[in-house]
mmCIF file of C-alpha atoms in Angstrom:
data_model
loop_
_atom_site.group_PDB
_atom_site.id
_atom_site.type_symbol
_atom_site.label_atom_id
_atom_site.label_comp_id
_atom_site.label_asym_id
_atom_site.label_seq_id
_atom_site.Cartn_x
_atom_site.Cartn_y
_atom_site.Cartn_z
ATOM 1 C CA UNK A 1 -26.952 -9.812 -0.414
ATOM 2 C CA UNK A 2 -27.530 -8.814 3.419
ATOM 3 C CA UNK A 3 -30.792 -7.831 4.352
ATOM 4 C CA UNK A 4 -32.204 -5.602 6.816
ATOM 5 C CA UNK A 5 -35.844 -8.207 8.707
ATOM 6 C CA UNK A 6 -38.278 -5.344 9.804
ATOM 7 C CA UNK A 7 -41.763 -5.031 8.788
ATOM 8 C CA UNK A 8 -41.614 -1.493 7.303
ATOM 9 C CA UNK A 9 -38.074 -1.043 5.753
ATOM 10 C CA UNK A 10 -38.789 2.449 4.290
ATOM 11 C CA UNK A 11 -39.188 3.535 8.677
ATOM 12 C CA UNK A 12 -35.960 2.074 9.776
ATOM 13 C CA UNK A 13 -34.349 3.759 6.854
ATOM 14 C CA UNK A 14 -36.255 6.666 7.892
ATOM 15 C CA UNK A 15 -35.255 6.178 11.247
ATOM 16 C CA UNK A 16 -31.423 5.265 10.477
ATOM 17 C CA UNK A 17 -31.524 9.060 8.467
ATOM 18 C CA UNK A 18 -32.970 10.738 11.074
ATOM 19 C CA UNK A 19 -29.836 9.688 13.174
ATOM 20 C CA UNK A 20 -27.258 10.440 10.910
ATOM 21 C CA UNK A 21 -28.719 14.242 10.350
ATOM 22 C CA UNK A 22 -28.842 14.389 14.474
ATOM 23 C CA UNK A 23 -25.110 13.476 14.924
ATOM 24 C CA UNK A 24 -23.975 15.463 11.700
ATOM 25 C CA UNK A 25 -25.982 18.360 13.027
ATOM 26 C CA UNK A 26 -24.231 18.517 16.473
ATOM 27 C CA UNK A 27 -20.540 17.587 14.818
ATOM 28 C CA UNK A 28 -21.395 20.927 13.248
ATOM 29 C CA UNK A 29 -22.021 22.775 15.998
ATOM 30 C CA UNK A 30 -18.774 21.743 18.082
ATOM 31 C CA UNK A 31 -16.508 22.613 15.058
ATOM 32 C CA UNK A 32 -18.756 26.117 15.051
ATOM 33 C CA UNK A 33 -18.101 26.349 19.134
ATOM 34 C CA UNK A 34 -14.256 25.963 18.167
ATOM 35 C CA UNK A 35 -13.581 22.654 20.265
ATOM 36 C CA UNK A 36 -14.323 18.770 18.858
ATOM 37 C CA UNK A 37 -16.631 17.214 21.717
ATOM 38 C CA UNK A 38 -17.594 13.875 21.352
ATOM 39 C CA UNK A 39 -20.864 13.238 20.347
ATOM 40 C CA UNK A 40 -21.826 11.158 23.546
ATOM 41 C CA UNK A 41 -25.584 9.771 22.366
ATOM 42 C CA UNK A 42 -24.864 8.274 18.874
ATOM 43 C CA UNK A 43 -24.078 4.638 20.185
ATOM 44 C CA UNK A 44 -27.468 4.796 22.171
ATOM 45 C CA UNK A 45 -29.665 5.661 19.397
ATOM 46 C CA UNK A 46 -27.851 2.954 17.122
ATOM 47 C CA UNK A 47 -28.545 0.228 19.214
ATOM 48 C CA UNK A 48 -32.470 1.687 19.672
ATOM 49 C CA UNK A 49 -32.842 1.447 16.307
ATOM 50 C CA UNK A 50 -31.450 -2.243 16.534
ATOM 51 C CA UNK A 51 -33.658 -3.376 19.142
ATOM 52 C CA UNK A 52 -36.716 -1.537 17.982
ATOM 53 C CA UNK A 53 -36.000 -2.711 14.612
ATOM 54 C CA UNK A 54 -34.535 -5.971 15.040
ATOM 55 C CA UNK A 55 -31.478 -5.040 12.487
ATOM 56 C CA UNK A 56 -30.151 -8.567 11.003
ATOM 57 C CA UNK A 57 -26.999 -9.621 13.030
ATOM 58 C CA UNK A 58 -25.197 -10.094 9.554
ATOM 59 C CA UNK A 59 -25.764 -6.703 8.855
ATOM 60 C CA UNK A 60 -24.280 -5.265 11.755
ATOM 61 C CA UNK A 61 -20.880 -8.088 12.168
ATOM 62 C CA UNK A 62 -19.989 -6.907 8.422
ATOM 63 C CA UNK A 63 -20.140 -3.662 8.763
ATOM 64 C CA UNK A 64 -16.974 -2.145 10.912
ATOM 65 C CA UNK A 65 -18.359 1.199 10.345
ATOM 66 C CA UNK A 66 -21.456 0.362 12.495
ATOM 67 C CA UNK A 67 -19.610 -1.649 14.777
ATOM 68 C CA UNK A 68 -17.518 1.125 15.885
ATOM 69 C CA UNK A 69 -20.183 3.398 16.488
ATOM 70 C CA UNK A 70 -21.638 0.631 18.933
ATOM 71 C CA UNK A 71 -18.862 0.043 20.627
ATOM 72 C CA UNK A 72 -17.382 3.763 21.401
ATOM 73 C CA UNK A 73 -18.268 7.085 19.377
ATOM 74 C CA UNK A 74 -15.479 8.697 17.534
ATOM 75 C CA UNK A 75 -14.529 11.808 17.676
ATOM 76 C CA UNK A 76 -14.382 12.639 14.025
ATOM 77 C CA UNK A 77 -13.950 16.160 14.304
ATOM 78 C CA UNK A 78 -10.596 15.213 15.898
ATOM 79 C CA UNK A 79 -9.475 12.602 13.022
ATOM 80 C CA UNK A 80 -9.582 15.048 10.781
ATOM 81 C CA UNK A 81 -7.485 17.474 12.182
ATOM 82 C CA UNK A 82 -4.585 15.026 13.319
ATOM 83 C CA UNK A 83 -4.816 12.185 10.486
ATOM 84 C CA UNK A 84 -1.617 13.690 8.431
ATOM 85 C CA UNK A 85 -2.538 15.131 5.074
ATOM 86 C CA UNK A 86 0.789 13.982 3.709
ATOM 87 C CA UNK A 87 1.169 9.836 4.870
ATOM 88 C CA UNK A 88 4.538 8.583 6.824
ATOM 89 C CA UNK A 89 6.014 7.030 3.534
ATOM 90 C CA UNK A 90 8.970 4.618 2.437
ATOM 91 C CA UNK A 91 10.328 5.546 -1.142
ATOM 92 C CA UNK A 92 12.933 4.491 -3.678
ATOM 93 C CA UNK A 93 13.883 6.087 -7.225
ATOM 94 C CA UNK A 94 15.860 7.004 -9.536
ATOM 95 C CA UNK A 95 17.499 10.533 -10.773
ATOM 96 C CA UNK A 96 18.746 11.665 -14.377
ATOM 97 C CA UNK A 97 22.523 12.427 -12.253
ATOM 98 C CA UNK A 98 22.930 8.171 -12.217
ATOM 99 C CA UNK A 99 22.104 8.456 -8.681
ATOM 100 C CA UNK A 100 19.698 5.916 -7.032
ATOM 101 C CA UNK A 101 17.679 6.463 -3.540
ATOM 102 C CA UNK A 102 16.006 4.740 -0.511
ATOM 103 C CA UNK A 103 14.442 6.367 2.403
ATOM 104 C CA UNK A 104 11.676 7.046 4.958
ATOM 105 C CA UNK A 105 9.586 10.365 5.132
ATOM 106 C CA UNK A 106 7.685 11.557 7.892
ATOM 107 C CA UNK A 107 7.947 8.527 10.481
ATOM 108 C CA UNK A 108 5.760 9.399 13.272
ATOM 109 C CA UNK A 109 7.062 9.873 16.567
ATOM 110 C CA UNK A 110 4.977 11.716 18.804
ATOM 111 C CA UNK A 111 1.940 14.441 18.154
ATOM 112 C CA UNK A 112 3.713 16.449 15.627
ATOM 113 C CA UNK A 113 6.964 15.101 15.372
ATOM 114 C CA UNK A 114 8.629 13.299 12.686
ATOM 115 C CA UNK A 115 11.453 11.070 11.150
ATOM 116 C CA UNK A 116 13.182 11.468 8.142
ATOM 117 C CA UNK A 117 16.483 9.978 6.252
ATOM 118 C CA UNK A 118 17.316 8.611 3.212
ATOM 119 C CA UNK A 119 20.446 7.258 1.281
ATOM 120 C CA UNK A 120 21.741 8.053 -2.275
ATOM 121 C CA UNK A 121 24.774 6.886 -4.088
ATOM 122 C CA UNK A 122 25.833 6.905 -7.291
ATOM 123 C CA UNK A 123 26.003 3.771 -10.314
ATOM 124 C CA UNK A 124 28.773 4.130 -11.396
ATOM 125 C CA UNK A 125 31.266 6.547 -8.694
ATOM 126 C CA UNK A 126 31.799 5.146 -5.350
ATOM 127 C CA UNK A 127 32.874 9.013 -4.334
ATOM 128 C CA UNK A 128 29.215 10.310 -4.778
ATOM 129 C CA UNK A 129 27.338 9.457 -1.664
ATOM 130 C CA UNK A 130 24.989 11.389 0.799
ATOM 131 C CA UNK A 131 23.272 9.946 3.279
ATOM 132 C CA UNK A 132 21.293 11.497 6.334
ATOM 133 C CA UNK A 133 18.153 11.802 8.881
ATOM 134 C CA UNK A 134 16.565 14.627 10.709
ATOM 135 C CA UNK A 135 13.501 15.374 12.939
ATOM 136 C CA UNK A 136 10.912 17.626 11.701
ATOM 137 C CA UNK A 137 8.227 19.128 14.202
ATOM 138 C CA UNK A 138 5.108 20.312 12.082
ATOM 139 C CA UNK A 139 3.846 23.945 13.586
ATOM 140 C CA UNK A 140 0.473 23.239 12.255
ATOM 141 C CA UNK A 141 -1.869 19.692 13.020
ATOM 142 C CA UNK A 142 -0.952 16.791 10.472
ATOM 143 C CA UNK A 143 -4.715 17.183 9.037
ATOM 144 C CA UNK A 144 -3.819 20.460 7.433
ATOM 145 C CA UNK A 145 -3.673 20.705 3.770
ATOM 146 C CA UNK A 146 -0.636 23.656 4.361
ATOM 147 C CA UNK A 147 1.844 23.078 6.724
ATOM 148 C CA UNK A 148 5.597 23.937 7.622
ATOM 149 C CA UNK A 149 8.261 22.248 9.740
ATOM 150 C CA UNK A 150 11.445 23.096 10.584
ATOM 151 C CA UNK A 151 14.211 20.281 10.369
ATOM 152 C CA UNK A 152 17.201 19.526 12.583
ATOM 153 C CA UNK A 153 19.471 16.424 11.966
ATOM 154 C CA UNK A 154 23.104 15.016 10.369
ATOM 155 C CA UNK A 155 24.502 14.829 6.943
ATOM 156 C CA UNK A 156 26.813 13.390 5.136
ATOM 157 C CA UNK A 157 27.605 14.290 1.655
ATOM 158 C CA UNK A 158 30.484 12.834 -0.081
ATOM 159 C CA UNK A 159 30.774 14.643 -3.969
ATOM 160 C CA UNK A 160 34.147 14.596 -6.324
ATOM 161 C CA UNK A 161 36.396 13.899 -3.776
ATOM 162 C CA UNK A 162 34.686 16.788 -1.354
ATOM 163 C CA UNK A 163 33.605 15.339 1.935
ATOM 164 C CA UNK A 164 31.433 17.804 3.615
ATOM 165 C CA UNK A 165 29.298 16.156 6.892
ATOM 166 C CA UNK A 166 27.638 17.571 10.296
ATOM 167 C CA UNK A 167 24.247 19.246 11.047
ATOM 168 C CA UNK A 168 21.817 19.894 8.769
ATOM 169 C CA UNK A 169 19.428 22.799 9.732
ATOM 170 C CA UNK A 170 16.233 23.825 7.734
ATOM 171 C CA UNK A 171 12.538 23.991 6.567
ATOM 172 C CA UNK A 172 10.160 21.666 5.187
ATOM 173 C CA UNK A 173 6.349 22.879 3.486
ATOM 174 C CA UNK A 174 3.645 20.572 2.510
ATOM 175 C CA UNK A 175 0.893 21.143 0.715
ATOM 176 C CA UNK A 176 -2.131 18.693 -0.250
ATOM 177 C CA UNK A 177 -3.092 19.748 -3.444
ATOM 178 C CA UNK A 178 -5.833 17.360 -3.188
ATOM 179 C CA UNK A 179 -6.297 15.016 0.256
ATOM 180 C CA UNK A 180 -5.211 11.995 -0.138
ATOM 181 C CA UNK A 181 -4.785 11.784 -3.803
ATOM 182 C CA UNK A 182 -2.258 14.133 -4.579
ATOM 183 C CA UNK A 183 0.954 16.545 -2.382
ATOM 184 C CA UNK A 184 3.489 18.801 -2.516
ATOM 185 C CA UNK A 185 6.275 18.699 -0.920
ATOM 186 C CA UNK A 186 9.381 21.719 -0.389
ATOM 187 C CA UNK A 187 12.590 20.934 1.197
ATOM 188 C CA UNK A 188 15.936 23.126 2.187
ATOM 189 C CA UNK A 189 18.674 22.881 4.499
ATOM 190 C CA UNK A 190 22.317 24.350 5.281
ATOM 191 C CA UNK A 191 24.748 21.426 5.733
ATOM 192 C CA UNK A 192 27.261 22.619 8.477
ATOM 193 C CA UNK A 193 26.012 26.166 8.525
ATOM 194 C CA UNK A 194 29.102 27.508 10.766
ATOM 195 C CA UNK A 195 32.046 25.812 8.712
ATOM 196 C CA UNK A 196 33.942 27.008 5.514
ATOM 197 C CA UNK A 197 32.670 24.587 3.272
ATOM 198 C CA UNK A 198 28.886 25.067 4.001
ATOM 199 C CA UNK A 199 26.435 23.424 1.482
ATOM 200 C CA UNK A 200 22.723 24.253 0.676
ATOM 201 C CA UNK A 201 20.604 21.363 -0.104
ATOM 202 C CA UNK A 202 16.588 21.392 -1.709
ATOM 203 C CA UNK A 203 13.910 19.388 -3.123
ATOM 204 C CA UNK A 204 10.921 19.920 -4.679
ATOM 205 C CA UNK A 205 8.456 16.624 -4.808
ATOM 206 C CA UNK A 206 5.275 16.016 -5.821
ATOM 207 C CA UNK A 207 3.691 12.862 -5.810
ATOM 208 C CA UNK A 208 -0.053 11.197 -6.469
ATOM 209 C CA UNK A 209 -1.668 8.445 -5.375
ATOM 210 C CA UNK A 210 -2.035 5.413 -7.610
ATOM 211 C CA UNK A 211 -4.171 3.483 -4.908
ATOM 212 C CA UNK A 212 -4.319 4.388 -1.596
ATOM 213 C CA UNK A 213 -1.237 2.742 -0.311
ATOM 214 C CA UNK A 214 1.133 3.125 -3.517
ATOM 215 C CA UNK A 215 2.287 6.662 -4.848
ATOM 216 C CA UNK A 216 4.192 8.052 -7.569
ATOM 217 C CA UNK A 217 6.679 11.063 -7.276
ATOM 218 C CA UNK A 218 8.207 13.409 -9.318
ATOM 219 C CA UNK A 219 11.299 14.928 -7.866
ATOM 220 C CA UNK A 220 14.119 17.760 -8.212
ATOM 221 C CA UNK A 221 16.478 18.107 -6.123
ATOM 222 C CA UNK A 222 20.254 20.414 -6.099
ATOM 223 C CA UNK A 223 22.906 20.363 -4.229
ATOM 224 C CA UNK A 224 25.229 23.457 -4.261
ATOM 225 C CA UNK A 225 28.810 23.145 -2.343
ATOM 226 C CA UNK A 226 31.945 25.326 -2.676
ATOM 227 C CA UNK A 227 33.547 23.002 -5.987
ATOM 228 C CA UNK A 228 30.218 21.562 -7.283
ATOM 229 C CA UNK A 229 26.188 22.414 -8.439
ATOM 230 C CA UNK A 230 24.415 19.664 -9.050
ATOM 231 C CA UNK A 231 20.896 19.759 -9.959
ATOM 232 C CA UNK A 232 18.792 16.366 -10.881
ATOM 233 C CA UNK A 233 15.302 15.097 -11.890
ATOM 234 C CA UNK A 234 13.946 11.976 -10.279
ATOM 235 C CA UNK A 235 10.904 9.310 -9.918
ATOM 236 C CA UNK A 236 10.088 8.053 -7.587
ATOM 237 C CA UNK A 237 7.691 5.245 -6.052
ATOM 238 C CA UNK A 238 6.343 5.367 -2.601
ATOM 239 C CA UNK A 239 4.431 3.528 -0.383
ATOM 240 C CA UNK A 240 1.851 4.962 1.919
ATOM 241 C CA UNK A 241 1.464 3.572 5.387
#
């Protein structure tokens, strides 16, 4: 077990407290003020409290959390409003239609902006295929726990002999029902809005995290076109990155 060498351990804790309420204290008041300032003075008082205190070298090179408060002060107020509330994600599943699925949700691009696609075919009809990707551009910072996007991108969506392909234009809501441990996700689009043989696609998934990298999902998803309504129930497994 690390320890920390100083003659009077219950001071430096003392002293180590103190700092924490200081810097928590003037986080507060920038999120009050409206704007996330850096707390400048943090790194300073760390390393006084190392040199007045003679903090064991151990301690400090296995703990990243101190290390990165030496080296440069993060803006934490910051982090939390741009560290997404729903993760980029790669999935695959199953659905009760025979159907199976691979894709990529929410591939980050730039600030707000986002990749999505993902491939489906059938087990046992070559016919029933869709396939796709579109770019979603969240109105709202990635940190919050409600957000909406709208979507513009290509499908293709190949069902009982019905070919039906072009843009795709829609919405996308998240929610995080609980921050990193559990999200809702709404999706719906018009395939080909301007044509004859328009099609509305949806999905409704929820997922919840089994560890913080792996996920499971729950999904249902329809599909309505001028010869066919097809509704199905899926799982999915997802990885968080």
């Amino acid at each position: 077990m690390l320890t920390i060498k100083t003659e009077d351990e219950g001071v430096l804790g003392l002293k180590i407290a103190m700092v924490g309420l200081v810097s928590l204290g003037q986080l507060l008041l920038a999120a009050g003020a409206g704007r996330a300032e850096p707390v400048t003075d943090i790194p300073a008082q760390l390393e006084d409290v190392e040199s007045a205190n003679g903090l064991d070298a151990e301690l400090v090179d296995s703990s990243p959390v101190l290390q990165r408060w030496l080296e440069e002060t993060p803006n934490l107020l910051d982090e939390i409003r741009n560290t997404p509330a729903v993760p980029f994600r790669l999935r695959g599943g199953l659905a009760s239609n025979r159907e199976w699925t691979a894709g990529a949700e929410d591939i980050p691009l730039y600030d707000r902006l986002t990749l999505s696609g993902d491939y489906r075919a059938a087990f046992d009809e070559q016919s029933d295929i869709e396939f796709g990707a579109s770019l979603r551009y969240y109105l709202l910072r990635r940190g919050s726990y409600f957000n909406i996007a709208p979507q513009l991108g290509f499908r293709h969506l190949d069902l009982a002999d019905n070919l039906t392909e072009g843009v795709l234009v829609g919405l996308v809501g998240t929610i995080a029902l609980a921050p990193g441990t559990a999200d809702l996700v709404v999706t719906y689009g018009l395939l080909d809005p301007l044509a004859s043989d328009e099609a509305t696609l949806g999905s409704v998934t929820t997922a919840y995290h089994l560890s913080p990298e792996l996920r499971i999902a729950g999904q249902v998803n329809w599909r309505n076109t001028i010869n066919q309504n097809d509704i199905a129930v899926g799982v999915l497994l997802e990885l968080a990155l």
